[in-house]
Amino acid sequence: MMVVIGAILLCIGAGLLIIQTLSPAYFDEQGILHENFFLIPMGFLFVFSSLIVFFIVGFKKLIESVRNKK
């Protein structure tokens, strides 16, 4: 179940980063930049969270395999 959660977090993070890349950034008449900058930290947060979940799952499986060998 944790692997599925990690995969979902990774997909959401990658999706947010792709959306930010594809969304237009432009200057209006007053010279104000309009872009979806908030998607960058959110995307990296989701990717980082998924990596933490994958690391925890891998660490638990490693501990289980060491315990089963004894």
PDB file of N, CA and C in Angstrom:
ATOM      1  N   MET A   1       0.821  -1.197   0.000  1.00  0.00           N
ATOM      2  CA  MET A   1       0.000   0.000   0.000  1.00  0.00           C
ATOM      3  C   MET A   1       0.868   1.265   0.000  1.00  0.00           C
ATOM      4  N   MET A   2       1.987   1.201   0.736  1.00  0.00           N
ATOM      5  CA  MET A   2       2.859   2.367   0.806  1.00  0.00           C
ATOM      6  C   MET A   2       3.507   2.668  -0.547  1.00  0.00           C
ATOM      7  N   VAL A   3       3.774   1.626  -1.330  1.00  0.00           N
ATOM      8  CA  VAL A   3       4.360   1.838  -2.652  1.00  0.00           C
ATOM      9  C   VAL A   3       3.359   2.561  -3.550  1.00  0.00           C
ATOM     10  N   VAL A   4       2.098   2.231  -3.423  1.00  0.00           N
ATOM     11  CA  VAL A   4       1.056   2.904  -4.212  1.00  0.00           C
ATOM     12  C   VAL A   4       0.972   4.373  -3.811  1.00  0.00           C
ATOM     13  N   ILE A   5       1.047   4.654  -2.515  1.00  0.00           N
ATOM     14  CA  ILE A   5       1.010   6.040  -2.044  1.00  0.00           C
ATOM     15  C   ILE A   5       2.225   6.803  -2.577  1.00  0.00           C
ATOM     16  N   GLY A   6       3.401   6.173  -2.534  1.00  0.00           N
ATOM     17  CA  GLY A   6       4.593   6.813  -3.068  1.00  0.00           C
ATOM     18  C   GLY A   6       4.480   7.081  -4.553  1.00  0.00           C
ATOM     19  N   ALA A   7       3.915   6.138  -5.290  1.00  0.00           N
ATOM     20  CA  ALA A   7       3.743   6.324  -6.736  1.00  0.00           C
ATOM     21  C   ALA A   7       2.760   7.448  -7.036  1.00  0.00           C
ATOM     22  N   ILE A   8       1.701   7.530  -6.249  1.00  0.00           N
ATOM     23  CA  ILE A   8       0.728   8.608  -6.447  1.00  0.00           C
ATOM     24  C   ILE A   8       1.362   9.960  -6.156  1.00  0.00           C
ATOM     25  N   LEU A   9       2.133  10.050  -5.070  1.00  0.00           N
ATOM     26  CA  LEU A   9       2.814  11.304  -4.747  1.00  0.00           C
ATOM     27  C   LEU A   9       3.795  11.699  -5.848  1.00  0.00           C
ATOM     28  N   LEU A  10       4.505  10.716  -6.384  1.00  0.00           N
ATOM     29  CA  LEU A  10       5.459  10.992  -7.456  1.00  0.00           C
ATOM     30  C   LEU A  10       4.734  11.487  -8.710  1.00  0.00           C
ATOM     31  N   CYS A  11       3.610  10.869  -9.048  1.00  0.00           N
ATOM     32  CA  CYS A  11       2.837  11.299 -10.224  1.00  0.00           C
ATOM     33  C   CYS A  11       2.280  12.706 -10.039  1.00  0.00           C
ATOM     34  N   ILE A  12       1.794  13.013  -8.849  1.00  0.00           N
ATOM     35  CA  ILE A  12       1.272  14.358  -8.591  1.00  0.00           C
ATOM     36  C   ILE A  12       2.395  15.385  -8.714  1.00  0.00           C
ATOM     37  N   GLY A  13       3.557  15.077  -8.112  1.00  0.00           N
ATOM     38  CA  GLY A  13       4.685  16.003  -8.190  1.00  0.00           C
ATOM     39  C   GLY A  13       5.154  16.220  -9.615  1.00  0.00           C
ATOM     40  N   ALA A  14       5.280  15.139 -10.373  1.00  0.00           N
ATOM     41  CA  ALA A  14       5.698  15.269 -11.771  1.00  0.00           C
ATOM     42  C   ALA A  14       4.641  16.038 -12.571  1.00  0.00           C
ATOM     43  N   GLY A  15       3.380  15.772 -12.293  1.00  0.00           N
ATOM     44  CA  GLY A  15       2.310  16.491 -12.985  1.00  0.00           C
ATOM     45  C   GLY A  15       2.341  17.988 -12.708  1.00  0.00           C
ATOM     46  N   LEU A  16       2.572  18.354 -11.455  1.00  0.00           N
ATOM     47  CA  LEU A  16       2.645  19.779 -11.119  1.00  0.00           C
ATOM     48  C   LEU A  16       3.824  20.454 -11.814  1.00  0.00           C
ATOM     49  N   LEU A  17       4.961  19.770 -11.863  1.00  0.00           N
ATOM     50  CA  LEU A  17       6.123  20.354 -12.538  1.00  0.00           C
ATOM     51  C   LEU A  17       5.901  20.467 -14.047  1.00  0.00           C
ATOM     52  N   ILE A  18       5.224  19.491 -14.630  1.00  0.00           N
ATOM     53  CA  ILE A  18       4.921  19.564 -16.065  1.00  0.00           C
ATOM     54  C   ILE A  18       3.933  20.682 -16.351  1.00  0.00           C
ATOM     55  N   ILE A  19       2.914  20.816 -15.498  1.00  0.00           N
ATOM     56  CA  ILE A  19       1.931  21.890 -15.686  1.00  0.00           C
ATOM     57  C   ILE A  19       2.607  23.250 -15.599  1.00  0.00           C
ATOM     58  N   GLN A  20       3.529  23.405 -14.631  1.00  0.00           N
ATOM     59  CA  GLN A  20       4.222  24.681 -14.496  1.00  0.00           C
ATOM     60  C   GLN A  20       5.075  24.971 -15.724  1.00  0.00           C
ATOM     61  N   THR A  21       5.700  23.933 -16.264  1.00  0.00           N
ATOM     62  CA  THR A  21       6.532  24.120 -17.451  1.00  0.00           C
ATOM     63  C   THR A  21       5.691  24.517 -18.663  1.00  0.00           C
ATOM     64  N   LEU A  22       4.514  23.943 -18.793  1.00  0.00           N
ATOM     65  CA  LEU A  22       3.669  24.198 -19.963  1.00  0.00           C
ATOM     66  C   LEU A  22       2.796  25.448 -19.834  1.00  0.00           C
ATOM     67  N   SER A  23       2.653  25.966 -18.610  1.00  0.00           N
ATOM     68  CA  SER A  23       1.801  27.144 -18.441  1.00  0.00           C
ATOM     69  C   SER A  23       2.556  28.395 -18.890  1.00  0.00           C
ATOM     70  N   PRO A  24       1.855  29.308 -19.531  1.00  0.00           N
ATOM     71  CA  PRO A  24       2.534  30.502 -20.057  1.00  0.00           C
ATOM     72  C   PRO A  24       2.867  31.498 -18.948  1.00  0.00           C
ATOM     73  N   ALA A  25       4.026  32.100 -19.069  1.00  0.00           N
ATOM     74  CA  ALA A  25       4.411  33.206 -18.191  1.00  0.00           C
ATOM     75  C   ALA A  25       4.500  34.438 -19.085  1.00  0.00           C
ATOM     76  N   TYR A  26       3.888  35.530 -18.640  1.00  0.00           N
ATOM     77  CA  TYR A  26       3.851  36.722 -19.487  1.00  0.00           C
ATOM     78  C   TYR A  26       3.858  37.975 -18.628  1.00  0.00           C
ATOM     79  N   PHE A  27       4.227  39.069 -19.245  1.00  0.00           N
ATOM     80  CA  PHE A  27       4.178  40.384 -18.615  1.00  0.00           C
ATOM     81  C   PHE A  27       2.950  41.116 -19.129  1.00  0.00           C
ATOM     82  N   ASP A  28       2.228  41.755 -18.222  1.00  0.00           N
ATOM     83  CA  ASP A  28       1.075  42.534 -18.668  1.00  0.00           C
ATOM     84  C   ASP A  28       1.513  43.957 -19.019  1.00  0.00           C
ATOM     85  N   GLU A  29       0.547  44.836 -19.265  1.00  0.00           N
ATOM     86  CA  GLU A  29       0.855  46.203 -19.695  1.00  0.00           C
ATOM     87  C   GLU A  29       1.617  46.999 -18.644  1.00  0.00           C
ATOM     88  N   GLN A  30       1.381  46.690 -17.358  1.00  0.00           N
ATOM     89  CA  GLN A  30       2.076  47.410 -16.292  1.00  0.00           C
ATOM     90  C   GLN A  30       3.452  46.818 -15.977  1.00  0.00           C
ATOM     91  N   GLY A  31       3.841  45.772 -16.671  1.00  0.00           N
ATOM     92  CA  GLY A  31       5.145  45.159 -16.448  1.00  0.00           C
ATOM     93  C   GLY A  31       5.161  44.135 -15.324  1.00  0.00           C
ATOM     94  N   ILE A  32       3.988  43.628 -14.935  1.00  0.00           N
ATOM     95  CA  ILE A  32       3.911  42.625 -13.869  1.00  0.00           C
ATOM     96  C   ILE A  32       3.983  41.236 -14.483  1.00  0.00           C
ATOM     97  N   LEU A  33       4.849  40.410 -13.909  1.00  0.00           N
ATOM     98  CA  LEU A  33       5.014  39.041 -14.398  1.00  0.00           C
ATOM     99  C   LEU A  33       3.895  38.164 -13.841  1.00  0.00           C
ATOM    100  N   HIS A  34       3.244  37.419 -14.715  1.00  0.00           N
ATOM    101  CA  HIS A  34       2.204  36.476 -14.315  1.00  0.00           C
ATOM    102  C   HIS A  34       2.687  35.068 -14.636  1.00  0.00           C
ATOM    103  N   GLU A  35       2.893  34.268 -13.591  1.00  0.00           N
ATOM    104  CA  GLU A  35       3.273  32.871 -13.774  1.00  0.00           C
ATOM    105  C   GLU A  35       2.807  32.073 -12.559  1.00  0.00           C
ATOM    106  N   ASN A  36       2.731  30.767 -12.705  1.00  0.00           N
ATOM    107  CA  ASN A  36       2.296  29.887 -11.630  1.00  0.00           C
ATOM    108  C   ASN A  36       3.512  29.382 -10.860  1.00  0.00           C
ATOM    109  N   PHE A  37       4.191  30.296 -10.168  1.00  0.00           N
ATOM    110  CA  PHE A  37       5.429  29.944  -9.478  1.00  0.00           C
ATOM    111  C   PHE A  37       5.182  28.969  -8.332  1.00  0.00           C
ATOM    112  N   PHE A  38       3.998  29.000  -7.717  1.00  0.00           N
ATOM    113  CA  PHE A  38       3.705  28.137  -6.568  1.00  0.00           C
ATOM    114  C   PHE A  38       3.758  26.655  -6.924  1.00  0.00           C
ATOM    115  N   LEU A  39       3.664  26.319  -8.215  1.00  0.00           N
ATOM    116  CA  LEU A  39       3.687  24.919  -8.616  1.00  0.00           C
ATOM    117  C   LEU A  39       5.079  24.298  -8.469  1.00  0.00           C
ATOM    118  N   ILE A  40       6.123  25.104  -8.538  1.00  0.00           N
ATOM    119  CA  ILE A  40       7.486  24.569  -8.437  1.00  0.00           C
ATOM    120  C   ILE A  40       7.756  23.990  -7.044  1.00  0.00           C
ATOM    121  N   PRO A  41       7.588  24.769  -5.959  1.00  0.00           N
ATOM    122  CA  PRO A  41       7.853  24.167  -4.646  1.00  0.00           C
ATOM    123  C   PRO A  41       6.875  23.047  -4.288  1.00  0.00           C
ATOM    124  N   MET A  42       5.625  23.172  -4.733  1.00  0.00           N
ATOM    125  CA  MET A  42       4.672  22.096  -4.454  1.00  0.00           C
ATOM    126  C   MET A  42       5.068  20.820  -5.173  1.00  0.00           C
ATOM    127  N   GLY A  43       5.507  20.940  -6.420  1.00  0.00           N
ATOM    128  CA  GLY A  43       5.943  19.778  -7.187  1.00  0.00           C
ATOM    129  C   GLY A  43       7.137  19.103  -6.539  1.00  0.00           C
ATOM    130  N   PHE A  44       8.134  19.898  -6.144  1.00  0.00           N
ATOM    131  CA  PHE A  44       9.303  19.324  -5.495  1.00  0.00           C
ATOM    132  C   PHE A  44       8.956  18.725  -4.139  1.00  0.00           C
ATOM    133  N   LEU A  45       8.005  19.309  -3.431  1.00  0.00           N
ATOM    134  CA  LEU A  45       7.567  18.755  -2.146  1.00  0.00           C
ATOM    135  C   LEU A  45       6.949  17.375  -2.338  1.00  0.00           C
ATOM    136  N   PHE A  46       6.101  17.218  -3.345  1.00  0.00           N
ATOM    137  CA  PHE A  46       5.492  15.921  -3.612  1.00  0.00           C
ATOM    138  C   PHE A  46       6.531  14.892  -4.056  1.00  0.00           C
ATOM    139  N   VAL A  47       7.477  15.301  -4.903  1.00  0.00           N
ATOM    140  CA  VAL A  47       8.522  14.377  -5.348  1.00  0.00           C
ATOM    141  C   VAL A  47       9.389  13.961  -4.165  1.00  0.00           C
ATOM    142  N   PHE A  48       9.770  14.913  -3.323  1.00  0.00           N
ATOM    143  CA  PHE A  48      10.581  14.611  -2.153  1.00  0.00           C
ATOM    144  C   PHE A  48       9.833  13.697  -1.184  1.00  0.00           C
ATOM    145  N   SER A  49       8.525  13.936  -0.999  1.00  0.00           N
ATOM    146  CA  SER A  49       7.717  13.077  -0.121  1.00  0.00           C
ATOM    147  C   SER A  49       7.667  11.657  -0.655  1.00  0.00           C
ATOM    148  N   SER A  50       7.536  11.512  -1.964  1.00  0.00           N
ATOM    149  CA  SER A  50       7.488  10.167  -2.541  1.00  0.00           C
ATOM    150  C   SER A  50       8.826   9.460  -2.360  1.00  0.00           C
ATOM    151  N   LEU A  51       9.923  10.178  -2.489  1.00  0.00           N
ATOM    152  CA  LEU A  51      11.231   9.570  -2.274  1.00  0.00           C
ATOM    153  C   LEU A  51      11.404   9.119  -0.822  1.00  0.00           C
ATOM    154  N   ILE A  52      10.881   9.887   0.108  1.00  0.00           N
ATOM    155  CA  ILE A  52      10.930   9.490   1.522  1.00  0.00           C
ATOM    156  C   ILE A  52      10.112   8.222   1.734  1.00  0.00           C
ATOM    157  N   VAL A  53       8.924   8.152   1.135  1.00  0.00           N
ATOM    158  CA  VAL A  53       8.081   6.959   1.276  1.00  0.00           C
ATOM    159  C   VAL A  53       8.788   5.741   0.684  1.00  0.00           C
ATOM    160  N   PHE A  54       9.384   5.894  -0.506  1.00  0.00           N
ATOM    161  CA  PHE A  54      10.098   4.772  -1.121  1.00  0.00           C
ATOM    162  C   PHE A  54      11.294   4.352  -0.276  1.00  0.00           C
ATOM    163  N   PHE A  55      11.992   5.308   0.324  1.00  0.00           N
ATOM    164  CA  PHE A  55      13.129   4.990   1.179  1.00  0.00           C
ATOM    165  C   PHE A  55      12.678   4.215   2.414  1.00  0.00           C
ATOM    166  N   ILE A  56      11.582   4.632   3.031  1.00  0.00           N
ATOM    167  CA  ILE A  56      11.068   3.946   4.221  1.00  0.00           C
ATOM    168  C   ILE A  56      10.643   2.523   3.876  1.00  0.00           C
ATOM    169  N   VAL A  57       9.951   2.346   2.756  1.00  0.00           N
ATOM    170  CA  VAL A  57       9.521   1.013   2.340  1.00  0.00           C
ATOM    171  C   VAL A  57      10.729   0.123   2.081  1.00  0.00           C
ATOM    172  N   GLY A  58      11.722   0.641   1.393  1.00  0.00           N
ATOM    173  CA  GLY A  58      12.923  -0.137   1.118  1.00  0.00           C
ATOM    174  C   GLY A  58      13.676  -0.488   2.385  1.00  0.00           C
ATOM    175  N   PHE A  59      13.747   0.443   3.314  1.00  0.00           N
ATOM    176  CA  PHE A  59      14.436   0.199   4.582  1.00  0.00           C
ATOM    177  C   PHE A  59      13.713  -0.874   5.395  1.00  0.00           C
ATOM    178  N   LYS A  60      12.375  -0.830   5.410  1.00  0.00           N
ATOM    179  CA  LYS A  60      11.604  -1.853   6.129  1.00  0.00           C
ATOM    180  C   LYS A  60      11.810  -3.227   5.503  1.00  0.00           C
ATOM    181  N   LYS A  61      11.825  -3.293   4.174  1.00  0.00           N
ATOM    182  CA  LYS A  61      12.049  -4.585   3.505  1.00  0.00           C
ATOM    183  C   LYS A  61      13.454  -5.097   3.777  1.00  0.00           C
ATOM    184  N   LEU A  62      14.426  -4.223   3.850  1.00  0.00           N
ATOM    185  CA  LEU A  62      15.793  -4.616   4.158  1.00  0.00           C
ATOM    186  C   LEU A  62      15.889  -5.178   5.572  1.00  0.00           C
ATOM    187  N   ILE A  63      15.242  -4.534   6.511  1.00  0.00           N
ATOM    188  CA  ILE A  63      15.230  -5.015   7.896  1.00  0.00           C
ATOM    189  C   ILE A  63      14.528  -6.363   7.988  1.00  0.00           C
ATOM    190  N   GLU A  64      13.404  -6.518   7.268  1.00  0.00           N
ATOM    191  CA  GLU A  64      12.676  -7.810   7.257  1.00  0.00           C
ATOM    192  C   GLU A  64      13.548  -8.922   6.706  1.00  0.00           C
ATOM    193  N   SER A  65      14.271  -8.659   5.624  1.00  0.00           N
ATOM    194  CA  SER A  65      15.101  -9.702   5.034  1.00  0.00           C
ATOM    195  C   SER A  65      16.268 -10.084   5.949  1.00  0.00           C
ATOM    196  N   VAL A  66      16.817  -9.126   6.682  1.00  0.00           N
ATOM    197  CA  VAL A  66      17.887  -9.426   7.633  1.00  0.00           C
ATOM    198  C   VAL A  66      17.353 -10.256   8.795  1.00  0.00           C
ATOM    199  N   ARG A  67      16.171  -9.912   9.277  1.00  0.00           N
ATOM    200  CA  ARG A  67      15.568 -10.658  10.396  1.00  0.00           C
ATOM    201  C   ARG A  67      15.198 -12.074   9.980  1.00  0.00           C
ATOM    202  N   ASN A  68      14.749 -12.261   8.739  1.00  0.00           N
ATOM    203  CA  ASN A  68      14.344 -13.608   8.273  1.00  0.00           C
ATOM    204  C   ASN A  68      15.546 -14.499   8.055  1.00  0.00           C
ATOM    205  N   LYS A  69      16.720 -13.942   7.800  1.00  0.00           N
ATOM    206  CA  LYS A  69      17.916 -14.761   7.610  1.00  0.00           C
ATOM    207  C   LYS A  69      18.411 -15.349   8.930  1.00  0.00           C
ATOM    208  N   LYS A  70      18.100 -14.677  10.033  1.00  0.00           N
ATOM    209  CA  LYS A  70      18.524 -15.166  11.352  1.00  0.00           C
ATOM    210  C   LYS A  70      17.644 -16.263  11.758  1.00  0.00           C
TER     211      LYS A  70
END
